[in-house]
Amino acid sequence: MRKNIVAGNWKMNKTLQEGLELAKDVNSRVSGIAPKCQIVLGTPFIHITEVVKTVDSAKISVAAQNCADKASGAYTGETSAAMIQSTGAKYVILGHSERRAYYGETAEILKEKTDLALENGLLPIFCIGEVLSERESNSHFDVVKKQISESLFHLSAEVFGKIVLAYEPVWAIGTGKTASSDQAQEMHAFIRSLLVEKYGKEVADNTSILYGGSCNAGNAKELFANADVDGGLIGGASLKAEDFLAIITAF
């Protein structure tokens, strides 16, 4: 049975001290409610261990924002999936458009990262989405299909069931633009149709597909009301507990 998920992606923001204060604030605000979604905090690497200790694991899980495409070895500055798992983190964000664009992450690299994450007991939040030129040329469906198939479709149905997908129209990240509710639903339904074709209806129905692209308190309720939108991967609006809570309670 698929979950509703609201995942915050802090990106490269917050010192350790600031991050802990934010985690404490989010934890405090959700302590008195019964959220209708799984809450995930995607923190910088240096925050993970302390944030895991700070939050109520029954309501809030912690994610890394990336992992290495190697298991271990002489890869200075990298952080392996096994290292992340040892902190108590449950999820890892993979394939974010910023990683693809700024750090040259290819489909093959993301395939390796996904495999290592799964082998080490982490649940990937796998990002897919098109840039503005691809949307305007009407190739956005082909782009998303290729991103999913090249990095994920080698997985068995059983293993794929551990994947969370996050559709992020790249043209709507940090720009203040948002895909319309209809555009979001159209793409999410298309993604689910790909999963039906590859793995069957049961796997498709049980896969959570999040929307990421300037989702905020003002539009979350409308976005989440769509049949195939199972929550959000939240950037800037996750950096203030009050704003993040408003999205959580949109369900």
Short mmCIF file of C-alpha atoms in Angstrom, two decimals:
data_model
loop_
_atom_site.label_atom_id
_atom_site.label_comp_id
_atom_site.label_asym_id
_atom_site.label_seq_id
_atom_site.Cartn_x
_atom_site.Cartn_y
_atom_site.Cartn_z
CA MET A 1 0.00 0.00 0.00
CA ARG A 2 1.55 3.27 -1.08
CA LYS A 3 2.33 5.99 1.43
CA ASN A 4 1.74 9.70 1.39
CA ILE A 5 5.14 11.31 1.95
CA VAL A 6 6.27 14.88 2.52
CA ALA A 7 10.05 15.05 2.26
CA GLY A 8 12.08 18.18 2.91
CA ASN A 9 15.28 18.68 0.94
CA TRP A 10 17.40 21.20 2.84
CA LYS A 11 20.06 21.21 0.10
CA MET A 12 23.25 23.05 1.15
CA ASN A 13 21.60 25.12 3.86
CA LYS A 14 21.80 25.36 7.64
CA THR A 15 24.82 24.97 9.87
CA LEU A 16 24.71 21.98 12.19
CA GLN A 17 23.37 24.14 15.01
CA GLU A 18 20.74 25.75 12.77
CA GLY A 19 19.73 22.38 11.35
CA LEU A 20 19.22 20.91 14.80
CA GLU A 21 17.04 23.85 15.78
CA LEU A 22 14.94 23.35 12.65
CA ALA A 23 14.62 19.61 13.29
CA LYS A 24 13.58 20.28 16.90
CA ASP A 25 11.02 22.82 15.72
CA VAL A 26 9.51 20.44 13.16
CA ASN A 27 9.50 17.63 15.71
CA SER A 28 7.75 19.81 18.27
CA ARG A 29 5.09 20.96 15.83
CA VAL A 30 4.19 17.42 14.73
CA SER A 31 4.25 15.97 18.24
CA GLY A 32 0.68 17.03 18.94
CA ILE A 33 -0.84 15.92 15.64
CA ALA A 34 -1.43 12.67 13.80
CA PRO A 35 0.10 13.35 10.37
CA LYS A 36 -1.57 11.67 7.40
CA CYS A 37 1.81 11.27 5.73
CA GLN A 38 5.34 10.04 6.39
CA ILE A 39 7.59 13.01 7.10
CA VAL A 40 11.18 12.95 5.86
CA LEU A 41 13.97 15.44 6.53
CA GLY A 42 16.68 15.42 3.86
CA THR A 43 19.64 16.99 5.61
CA PRO A 44 23.30 17.63 4.77
CA PHE A 45 25.56 14.69 5.62
CA ILE A 46 27.04 16.29 8.74
CA HIS A 47 23.57 16.76 10.27
CA ILE A 48 22.21 13.25 9.85
CA THR A 49 23.36 11.52 13.03
CA GLU A 50 22.25 14.32 15.32
CA VAL A 51 18.93 14.87 13.55
CA VAL A 52 18.16 11.15 13.80
CA LYS A 53 18.64 11.43 17.57
CA THR A 54 16.47 14.56 17.74
CA VAL A 55 13.26 13.51 15.98
CA ASP A 56 10.51 11.04 16.81
CA SER A 57 11.25 8.18 14.41
CA ALA A 58 7.61 7.07 14.50
CA LYS A 59 6.65 10.23 12.62
CA ILE A 60 9.85 11.59 11.07
CA SER A 61 12.50 9.79 9.05
CA VAL A 62 15.82 11.22 7.91
CA ALA A 63 17.30 11.14 4.41
CA ALA A 64 20.72 11.83 2.98
CA GLN A 65 20.72 14.01 -0.12
CA ASN A 66 23.11 11.78 -2.09
CA CYS A 67 25.41 8.79 -1.80
CA ALA A 68 28.54 7.60 -3.58
CA ASP A 69 28.46 5.28 -6.58
CA LYS A 70 31.22 3.17 -4.99
CA ALA A 71 30.95 0.87 -1.97
CA SER A 72 34.20 2.00 -0.31
CA GLY A 73 37.82 2.84 -1.02
CA ALA A 74 40.08 5.72 -2.01
CA TYR A 75 37.39 8.19 -3.00
CA THR A 76 38.23 11.27 -0.97
CA GLY A 77 35.23 13.33 0.07
CA GLU A 78 32.62 10.72 -0.84
CA THR A 79 30.05 9.18 1.50
CA SER A 80 28.97 5.59 0.92
CA ALA A 81 25.52 4.10 1.29
CA ALA A 82 26.82 1.91 4.11
CA MET A 83 28.07 4.99 5.98
CA ILE A 84 24.69 6.66 5.58
CA GLN A 85 22.83 3.57 6.74
CA SER A 86 25.01 3.42 9.86
CA THR A 87 23.75 6.86 10.95
CA GLY A 88 20.15 5.71 11.25
CA ALA A 89 19.00 7.47 8.08
CA LYS A 90 16.22 5.61 6.28
CA TYR A 91 16.09 7.33 2.89
CA VAL A 92 18.51 8.75 0.33
CA ILE A 93 17.64 11.29 -2.37
CA LEU A 94 19.12 10.26 -5.72
CA GLY A 95 19.16 11.82 -9.17
CA HIS A 96 18.12 15.32 -8.14
CA SER A 97 18.26 17.66 -11.12
CA GLU A 98 21.00 19.70 -9.45
CA ARG A 99 23.17 16.59 -9.13
CA ARG A 100 22.50 15.72 -12.77
CA ALA A 101 23.18 19.27 -14.03
CA TYR A 102 26.07 20.42 -11.81
CA TYR A 103 27.88 17.16 -11.10
CA GLY A 104 27.35 15.23 -14.31
CA GLU A 105 25.41 12.33 -12.84
CA THR A 106 24.49 9.97 -15.66
CA ALA A 107 21.91 7.21 -15.86
CA GLU A 108 24.65 4.62 -15.28
CA ILE A 109 26.02 6.44 -12.21
CA LEU A 110 22.50 6.68 -10.78
CA LYS A 111 21.93 2.99 -11.47
CA GLU A 112 25.03 2.19 -9.38
CA LYS A 113 23.95 4.54 -6.60
CA THR A 114 20.47 3.04 -6.52
CA ASP A 115 21.82 -0.51 -6.30
CA LEU A 116 24.21 0.39 -3.48
CA ALA A 117 21.51 2.24 -1.58
CA LEU A 118 19.15 -0.72 -1.79
CA GLU A 119 21.88 -3.23 -0.89
CA ASN A 120 22.51 -1.23 2.27
CA GLY A 121 18.90 -0.99 3.33
CA LEU A 122 18.24 2.59 2.25
CA LEU A 123 15.05 3.62 0.47
CA PRO A 124 15.83 5.76 -2.59
CA ILE A 125 13.77 8.85 -3.36
CA PHE A 126 14.61 8.85 -7.06
CA CYS A 127 14.18 12.16 -8.89
CA ILE A 128 13.13 12.53 -12.51
CA GLY A 129 12.01 15.48 -14.60
CA GLU A 130 12.48 17.67 -17.63
CA VAL A 131 14.04 21.08 -18.23
CA LEU A 132 12.08 23.93 -19.83
CA SER A 133 13.32 23.29 -23.39
CA GLU A 134 12.21 19.65 -23.14
CA ARG A 135 8.78 20.69 -21.89
CA GLU A 136 8.42 23.27 -24.66
CA SER A 137 9.48 20.77 -27.35
CA ASN A 138 6.91 18.30 -26.04
CA SER A 139 9.60 15.70 -25.28
CA HIS A 140 9.03 15.69 -21.52
CA PHE A 141 7.33 12.28 -21.49
CA ASP A 142 10.20 10.71 -23.43
CA VAL A 143 12.77 12.32 -21.10
CA VAL A 144 11.10 11.02 -17.97
CA LYS A 145 10.58 7.54 -19.44
CA LYS A 146 14.28 7.35 -20.34
CA GLN A 147 15.41 8.52 -16.89
CA ILE A 148 13.32 5.86 -15.17
CA SER A 149 14.02 2.99 -17.55
CA GLU A 150 17.79 3.48 -17.84
CA SER A 151 18.44 3.71 -14.09
CA LEU A 152 15.69 1.64 -12.49
CA PHE A 153 14.12 -0.90 -14.83
CA HIS A 154 16.87 -3.47 -14.25
CA LEU A 155 15.36 -3.98 -10.79
CA SER A 156 13.01 -6.86 -10.04
CA ALA A 157 9.42 -6.03 -9.19
CA GLU A 158 10.07 -6.92 -5.55
CA VAL A 159 13.07 -4.61 -5.27
CA PHE A 160 11.46 -1.81 -7.26
CA GLY A 161 8.72 -1.79 -4.65
CA LYS A 162 11.19 -0.07 -2.29
CA ILE A 163 11.64 2.93 -4.62
CA VAL A 164 9.92 6.28 -4.11
CA LEU A 165 9.78 8.43 -7.24
CA ALA A 166 9.84 12.22 -7.22
CA TYR A 167 8.80 14.09 -10.34
CA GLU A 168 10.45 17.49 -10.48
CA PRO A 169 9.80 19.73 -13.47
CA VAL A 170 13.23 21.35 -13.45
CA TRP A 171 11.83 24.61 -14.80
CA ALA A 172 9.78 24.96 -11.61
CA ILE A 173 12.55 24.42 -9.03
CA GLY A 174 13.48 27.57 -7.15
CA THR A 175 11.87 29.75 -9.82
CA GLY A 176 8.56 30.33 -8.10
CA LYS A 177 6.88 28.64 -11.07
CA THR A 178 4.88 25.52 -10.42
CA ALA A 179 3.43 22.96 -12.75
CA SER A 180 -0.32 23.31 -12.72
CA SER A 181 -2.27 20.72 -10.81
CA ASP A 182 -3.37 19.23 -14.13
CA GLN A 183 0.21 19.13 -15.46
CA ALA A 184 1.42 17.40 -12.31
CA GLN A 185 -1.38 14.81 -12.43
CA GLU A 186 -0.80 14.20 -16.13
CA MET A 187 2.88 13.37 -15.60
CA HIS A 188 2.30 11.35 -12.44
CA ALA A 189 -0.37 9.29 -14.22
CA PHE A 190 2.03 8.77 -17.13
CA ILE A 191 4.76 7.59 -14.76
CA ARG A 192 2.37 5.16 -13.10
CA SER A 193 1.36 3.84 -16.51
CA LEU A 194 5.03 3.08 -17.24
CA LEU A 195 5.19 1.07 -14.02
CA VAL A 196 2.03 -0.84 -14.93
CA GLU A 197 3.58 -1.73 -18.27
CA LYS A 198 6.86 -2.86 -16.72
CA TYR A 199 5.87 -4.36 -13.36
CA GLY A 200 2.11 -4.72 -13.33
CA LYS A 201 -0.73 -2.88 -11.64
CA GLU A 202 0.02 -3.97 -8.08
CA VAL A 203 3.55 -2.56 -8.06
CA ALA A 204 2.39 0.59 -9.83
CA ASP A 205 -0.44 1.15 -7.40
CA ASN A 206 1.89 0.70 -4.44
CA THR A 207 4.60 3.11 -5.65
CA SER A 208 4.62 6.57 -4.07
CA ILE A 209 5.20 9.35 -6.61
CA LEU A 210 6.00 12.75 -5.12
CA TYR A 211 5.82 16.16 -6.76
CA GLY A 212 8.86 18.40 -6.45
CA GLY A 213 8.89 21.85 -7.99
CA SER A 214 8.10 24.89 -5.85
CA CYS A 215 5.46 23.06 -3.84
CA ASN A 216 4.40 25.30 -0.96
CA ALA A 217 1.67 25.92 1.58
CA GLY A 218 -0.42 27.75 -1.00
CA ASN A 219 -0.57 25.00 -3.63
CA ALA A 220 0.09 21.78 -1.70
CA LYS A 221 -3.53 20.95 -1.00
CA GLU A 222 -4.53 21.24 -4.66
CA LEU A 223 -1.52 19.23 -5.81
CA PHE A 224 -2.00 16.48 -3.23
CA ALA A 225 -5.68 16.14 -4.12
CA ASN A 226 -4.68 14.53 -7.43
CA ALA A 227 -5.15 10.78 -7.60
CA ASP A 228 -1.54 10.06 -8.57
CA VAL A 229 0.28 12.68 -6.47
CA ASP A 230 1.34 11.06 -3.22
CA GLY A 231 3.10 13.99 -1.59
CA GLY A 232 5.97 16.33 -2.21
CA LEU A 233 9.73 16.72 -2.27
CA ILE A 234 10.01 20.18 -0.76
CA GLY A 235 12.95 22.54 -1.18
CA GLY A 236 12.84 26.12 0.11
CA ALA A 237 9.56 25.68 2.00
CA SER A 238 11.17 22.96 4.14
CA LEU A 239 13.64 25.42 5.67
CA LYS A 240 11.02 27.00 7.94
CA ALA A 241 9.13 24.69 10.28
CA GLU A 242 5.91 26.67 10.03
CA ASP A 243 5.89 26.52 6.22
CA PHE A 244 6.82 22.84 6.21
CA LEU A 245 4.04 21.99 8.67
CA ALA A 246 1.50 23.74 6.48
CA ILE A 247 2.46 21.39 3.64
CA ILE A 248 2.37 18.34 5.92
CA THR A 249 -1.16 19.21 7.04
CA ALA A 250 -2.32 19.72 3.46
CA PHE A 251 -3.24 16.01 3.47
#
